[in-house]
Every structure is written in structure tokens, then in C-alpha cells.
Amino acid sequence: MTSDAKPPAARERETRRVLEQLRAFTRRLNRNWSSYVPELTFSDFMALRAVADLDVPTVQDIARELRIDKSSASRRVAALERDGHIERHQIPGERRAQELTLTDIGRRTLASAERTNLDTLGERMADWSDADIARLAQLLERLNR
């Protein structure tokens, strides 16, 4: 045990507190999403973000990235395609797989949603010091590793 380590019961209490706060943040984000970004559901935003982040995204990749079944990913992709946010393109040499790409509308919508998210989070942390924000980012990166 390091000098600042807590007894196991106290450490578990603090870990539960972290989990509760992460859940509260996620619930608040989901609950308030439509007022921040009315043109997209949070799930659609996550799918667009995955399309933008992955090298050659397919429906199966989106399902894996979002940890949802392929039929749910397929419905989400179909809705995003219908709304003009993404396009499908045949992958050379593949019989069935199609690459998903953002359209100009999809890129603008994603950029707008991300700007809104940054502004909203920035407002919530307006009275935080730069060091506090940097420390939170560092700790979240460490947690996500």
C-alpha cells in the first residue's frame, strides 16, 4: 500500500462514488441531448462519430464500436443515410461489405454537434482552472486506457 492508499472498504466507497458520478453525467448528457443538439439523437451522434473515426467503416464496424447488435447498427445507419448524413460505397473486392462515409451534411452536423458539446461542457467548467480541466482530462484518459 502506498502512503496515500486507503483501506479496501474506503477505496471501494470512493470507487462507487466515481461510478455514480459517471452515471449521473451520462444520464444528464442523454437527458439534455435533444435540447443541445435537436437534429440528432445521441445514438446517431455516436454512430456519425464512429464513421468519422474509423478507417473504412462498415455497418459491422459501427456495431462493434457502439457495442450494439448488427441489426440495430443497420437500422441506425439506414436512418442516417435516409437523412443525408452518410453514404454507402461498395468496397472493391468485397461482395457484401459497404464502406460508410460522411456526406457534407453529415460532416456539418457532426461539427455542429461537437461545437455544441464543447460549448456546453465549457459552460459547466467555466469556473474551473485550466489546471483542473487538464487534470480531469488526464485522469479520464488514464481511466479509459
PDB file of C-alpha atoms in Angstrom:
ATOM      1  CA  MET A   1       0.000   0.000   0.000  1.00  0.00           C
ATOM      2  CA  THR A   2       1.323   3.448  -0.857  1.00  0.00           C
ATOM      3  CA  SER A   3       1.317   6.122   1.797  1.00  0.00           C
ATOM      4  CA  ASP A   4      -1.920   7.654   0.439  1.00  0.00           C
ATOM      5  CA  ALA A   5      -3.699   4.326  -0.185  1.00  0.00           C
ATOM      6  CA  LYS A   6      -6.987   3.877   1.648  1.00  0.00           C
ATOM      7  CA  PRO A   7      -8.174   0.702   3.332  1.00  0.00           C
ATOM      8  CA  PRO A   8     -10.054  -1.594   0.891  1.00  0.00           C
ATOM      9  CA  ALA A   9     -13.551  -0.616   2.175  1.00  0.00           C
ATOM     10  CA  ALA A  10     -12.818   3.114   1.856  1.00  0.00           C
ATOM     11  CA  ARG A  11     -11.304   2.617  -1.605  1.00  0.00           C
ATOM     12  CA  GLU A  12     -14.406   0.704  -2.710  1.00  0.00           C
ATOM     13  CA  ARG A  13     -16.638   3.513  -1.379  1.00  0.00           C
ATOM     14  CA  GLU A  14     -14.660   6.066  -3.391  1.00  0.00           C
ATOM     15  CA  THR A  15     -14.742   3.847  -6.484  1.00  0.00           C
ATOM     16  CA  ARG A  16     -18.531   3.576  -6.137  1.00  0.00           C
ATOM     17  CA  ARG A  17     -18.668   7.358  -5.873  1.00  0.00           C
ATOM     18  CA  VAL A  18     -16.742   7.671  -9.140  1.00  0.00           C
ATOM     19  CA  LEU A  19     -19.115   5.215 -10.809  1.00  0.00           C
ATOM     20  CA  GLU A  20     -22.167   7.096  -9.511  1.00  0.00           C
ATOM     21  CA  GLN A  21     -20.809  10.387 -10.820  1.00  0.00           C
ATOM     22  CA  LEU A  22     -20.034   8.878 -14.233  1.00  0.00           C
ATOM     23  CA  ARG A  23     -23.587   7.500 -14.388  1.00  0.00           C
ATOM     24  CA  ALA A  24     -25.048  10.861 -13.343  1.00  0.00           C
ATOM     25  CA  PHE A  25     -23.021  12.649 -16.022  1.00  0.00           C
ATOM     26  CA  THR A  26     -24.114  10.151 -18.687  1.00  0.00           C
ATOM     27  CA  ARG A  27     -27.785  10.392 -17.644  1.00  0.00           C
ATOM     28  CA  ARG A  28     -27.644  14.191 -17.736  1.00  0.00           C
ATOM     29  CA  LEU A  29     -25.961  14.139 -21.152  1.00  0.00           C
ATOM     30  CA  ASN A  30     -28.589  11.768 -22.559  1.00  0.00           C
ATOM     31  CA  ARG A  31     -31.483  13.628 -20.908  1.00  0.00           C
ATOM     32  CA  ASN A  32     -30.401  17.052 -22.158  1.00  0.00           C
ATOM     33  CA  TRP A  33     -29.073  15.950 -25.548  1.00  0.00           C
ATOM     34  CA  SER A  34     -32.149  16.893 -27.569  1.00  0.00           C
ATOM     35  CA  SER A  35     -32.129  20.439 -26.222  1.00  0.00           C
ATOM     36  CA  TYR A  36     -28.445  20.822 -27.140  1.00  0.00           C
ATOM     37  CA  VAL A  37     -28.497  19.017 -30.488  1.00  0.00           C
ATOM     38  CA  PRO A  38     -32.097  18.649 -31.722  1.00  0.00           C
ATOM     39  CA  GLU A  39     -31.121  17.449 -35.207  1.00  0.00           C
ATOM     40  CA  LEU A  40     -29.538  14.204 -33.944  1.00  0.00           C
ATOM     41  CA  THR A  41     -30.195  11.640 -31.264  1.00  0.00           C
ATOM     42  CA  PHE A  42     -27.250  10.862 -29.021  1.00  0.00           C
ATOM     43  CA  SER A  43     -27.077   7.392 -30.602  1.00  0.00           C
ATOM     44  CA  ASP A  44     -26.971   8.905 -34.086  1.00  0.00           C
ATOM     45  CA  PHE A  45     -24.212  11.265 -32.974  1.00  0.00           C
ATOM     46  CA  MET A  46     -22.185   8.322 -31.686  1.00  0.00           C
ATOM     47  CA  ALA A  47     -22.686   6.473 -34.985  1.00  0.00           C
ATOM     48  CA  LEU A  48     -21.604   9.534 -37.005  1.00  0.00           C
ATOM     49  CA  ARG A  49     -18.582   9.952 -34.737  1.00  0.00           C
ATOM     50  CA  ALA A  50     -17.662   6.284 -35.355  1.00  0.00           C
ATOM     51  CA  VAL A  51     -17.991   6.703 -39.137  1.00  0.00           C
ATOM     52  CA  ALA A  52     -15.694   9.732 -38.940  1.00  0.00           C
ATOM     53  CA  ASP A  53     -13.142   7.984 -36.694  1.00  0.00           C
ATOM     54  CA  LEU A  54     -12.819   4.564 -38.322  1.00  0.00           C
ATOM     55  CA  ASP A  55     -10.597   3.952 -41.359  1.00  0.00           C
ATOM     56  CA  VAL A  56     -13.012   2.056 -43.624  1.00  0.00           C
ATOM     57  CA  PRO A  57     -16.186   1.816 -41.545  1.00  0.00           C
ATOM     58  CA  THR A  58     -18.853  -0.755 -42.309  1.00  0.00           C
ATOM     59  CA  VAL A  59     -22.133  -1.459 -40.532  1.00  0.00           C
ATOM     60  CA  GLN A  60     -20.394  -4.299 -38.706  1.00  0.00           C
ATOM     61  CA  ASP A  61     -17.659  -1.912 -37.543  1.00  0.00           C
ATOM     62  CA  ILE A  62     -20.270   0.526 -36.252  1.00  0.00           C
ATOM     63  CA  ALA A  63     -21.989  -2.300 -34.360  1.00  0.00           C
ATOM     64  CA  ARG A  64     -18.692  -3.336 -32.787  1.00  0.00           C
ATOM     65  CA  GLU A  65     -17.673   0.252 -31.972  1.00  0.00           C
ATOM     66  CA  LEU A  66     -21.024   1.101 -30.343  1.00  0.00           C
ATOM     67  CA  ARG A  67     -21.372  -2.354 -28.764  1.00  0.00           C
ATOM     68  CA  ILE A  68     -24.775  -2.959 -30.323  1.00  0.00           C
ATOM     69  CA  ASP A  69     -26.036  -5.815 -32.480  1.00  0.00           C
ATOM     70  CA  LYS A  70     -25.638  -5.607 -36.236  1.00  0.00           C
ATOM     71  CA  SER A  71     -29.384  -5.215 -36.895  1.00  0.00           C
ATOM     72  CA  SER A  72     -29.534  -2.169 -34.593  1.00  0.00           C
ATOM     73  CA  ALA A  73     -26.477  -0.689 -36.284  1.00  0.00           C
ATOM     74  CA  SER A  74     -28.023  -1.385 -39.680  1.00  0.00           C
ATOM     75  CA  ARG A  75     -31.235   0.472 -38.736  1.00  0.00           C
ATOM     76  CA  ARG A  76     -29.253   3.405 -37.373  1.00  0.00           C
ATOM     77  CA  VAL A  77     -27.103   3.578 -40.499  1.00  0.00           C
ATOM     78  CA  ALA A  78     -30.195   3.362 -42.727  1.00  0.00           C
ATOM     79  CA  ALA A  79     -31.783   6.303 -40.880  1.00  0.00           C
ATOM     80  CA  LEU A  80     -28.597   8.364 -41.137  1.00  0.00           C
ATOM     81  CA  GLU A  81     -28.379   7.540 -44.832  1.00  0.00           C
ATOM     82  CA  ARG A  82     -32.054   8.456 -45.360  1.00  0.00           C
ATOM     83  CA  ASP A  83     -31.456  11.796 -43.618  1.00  0.00           C
ATOM     84  CA  GLY A  84     -28.465  12.516 -45.864  1.00  0.00           C
ATOM     85  CA  HIS A  85     -25.730  12.251 -43.212  1.00  0.00           C
ATOM     86  CA  ILE A  86     -23.893   9.249 -44.654  1.00  0.00           C
ATOM     87  CA  GLU A  87     -23.449   7.379 -47.922  1.00  0.00           C
ATOM     88  CA  ARG A  88     -22.583   3.762 -48.642  1.00  0.00           C
ATOM     89  CA  HIS A  89     -19.971   2.779 -51.208  1.00  0.00           C
ATOM     90  CA  GLN A  90     -19.068  -0.701 -52.390  1.00  0.00           C
ATOM     91  CA  ILE A  91     -15.652  -1.790 -51.137  1.00  0.00           C
ATOM     92  CA  PRO A  92     -13.545  -3.047 -54.060  1.00  0.00           C
ATOM     93  CA  GLY A  93     -13.095  -6.797 -53.886  1.00  0.00           C
ATOM     94  CA  GLU A  94     -15.868  -7.243 -51.311  1.00  0.00           C
ATOM     95  CA  ARG A  95     -19.169  -8.790 -52.324  1.00  0.00           C
ATOM     96  CA  ARG A  96     -21.330  -7.543 -49.485  1.00  0.00           C
ATOM     97  CA  ALA A  97     -19.426  -5.065 -47.342  1.00  0.00           C
ATOM     98  CA  GLN A  98     -20.029  -1.384 -47.967  1.00  0.00           C
ATOM     99  CA  GLU A  99     -17.905   1.482 -46.694  1.00  0.00           C
ATOM    100  CA  LEU A 100     -19.758   4.251 -44.910  1.00  0.00           C
ATOM    101  CA  THR A 101     -18.712   7.842 -45.475  1.00  0.00           C
ATOM    102  CA  LEU A 102     -19.976  11.135 -44.127  1.00  0.00           C
ATOM    103  CA  THR A 103     -21.700  13.453 -46.574  1.00  0.00           C
ATOM    104  CA  ASP A 104     -21.182  17.212 -46.449  1.00  0.00           C
ATOM    105  CA  ILE A 105     -24.403  17.403 -44.407  1.00  0.00           C
ATOM    106  CA  GLY A 106     -23.103  14.705 -42.069  1.00  0.00           C
ATOM    107  CA  ARG A 107     -19.768  16.496 -41.593  1.00  0.00           C
ATOM    108  CA  ARG A 108     -21.506  19.819 -40.873  1.00  0.00           C
ATOM    109  CA  THR A 109     -23.982  18.199 -38.487  1.00  0.00           C
ATOM    110  CA  LEU A 110     -21.214  16.354 -36.649  1.00  0.00           C
ATOM    111  CA  ALA A 111     -19.094  19.511 -36.396  1.00  0.00           C
ATOM    112  CA  SER A 112     -22.078  21.491 -35.123  1.00  0.00           C
ATOM    113  CA  ALA A 113     -22.918  18.820 -32.525  1.00  0.00           C
ATOM    114  CA  GLU A 114     -19.311  18.701 -31.344  1.00  0.00           C
ATOM    115  CA  ARG A 115     -19.154  22.504 -31.117  1.00  0.00           C
ATOM    116  CA  THR A 116     -22.358  22.490 -29.057  1.00  0.00           C
ATOM    117  CA  ASN A 117     -20.931  19.771 -26.792  1.00  0.00           C
ATOM    118  CA  LEU A 118     -17.699  21.723 -26.288  1.00  0.00           C
ATOM    119  CA  ASP A 119     -19.576  24.943 -25.564  1.00  0.00           C
ATOM    120  CA  THR A 120     -21.945  23.219 -23.130  1.00  0.00           C
ATOM    121  CA  LEU A 121     -19.143  21.460 -21.270  1.00  0.00           C
ATOM    122  CA  GLY A 122     -17.121  24.677 -21.323  1.00  0.00           C
ATOM    123  CA  GLU A 123     -20.015  26.497 -19.645  1.00  0.00           C
ATOM    124  CA  ARG A 124     -20.238  23.821 -16.942  1.00  0.00           C
ATOM    125  CA  MET A 125     -16.495  24.184 -16.276  1.00  0.00           C
ATOM    126  CA  ALA A 126     -16.334  27.975 -16.658  1.00  0.00           C
ATOM    127  CA  ASP A 127     -15.213  28.473 -13.060  1.00  0.00           C
ATOM    128  CA  TRP A 128     -12.640  25.662 -13.206  1.00  0.00           C
ATOM    129  CA  SER A 129      -8.963  26.486 -13.514  1.00  0.00           C
ATOM    130  CA  ASP A 130      -7.041  25.405 -16.607  1.00  0.00           C
ATOM    131  CA  ALA A 131      -5.091  23.049 -14.331  1.00  0.00           C
ATOM    132  CA  ASP A 132      -8.330  21.428 -13.082  1.00  0.00           C
ATOM    133  CA  ILE A 133      -9.544  20.852 -16.650  1.00  0.00           C
ATOM    134  CA  ALA A 134      -6.170  19.434 -17.684  1.00  0.00           C
ATOM    135  CA  ARG A 135      -6.137  17.151 -14.630  1.00  0.00           C
ATOM    136  CA  LEU A 136      -9.650  15.868 -15.353  1.00  0.00           C
ATOM    137  CA  ALA A 137      -8.659  15.139 -18.970  1.00  0.00           C
ATOM    138  CA  GLN A 138      -5.543  13.322 -17.753  1.00  0.00           C
ATOM    139  CA  LEU A 139      -7.495  11.237 -15.247  1.00  0.00           C
ATOM    140  CA  LEU A 140     -10.201  10.323 -17.770  1.00  0.00           C
ATOM    141  CA  GLU A 141      -7.534   9.303 -20.306  1.00  0.00           C
ATOM    142  CA  ARG A 142      -5.928   7.135 -17.643  1.00  0.00           C
ATOM    143  CA  LEU A 143      -9.304   5.619 -16.723  1.00  0.00           C
ATOM    144  CA  ASN A 144     -10.063   4.835 -20.373  1.00  0.00           C
ATOM    145  CA  ARG A 145      -6.732   3.097 -21.024  1.00  0.00           C
TER     146      ARG A 145
END
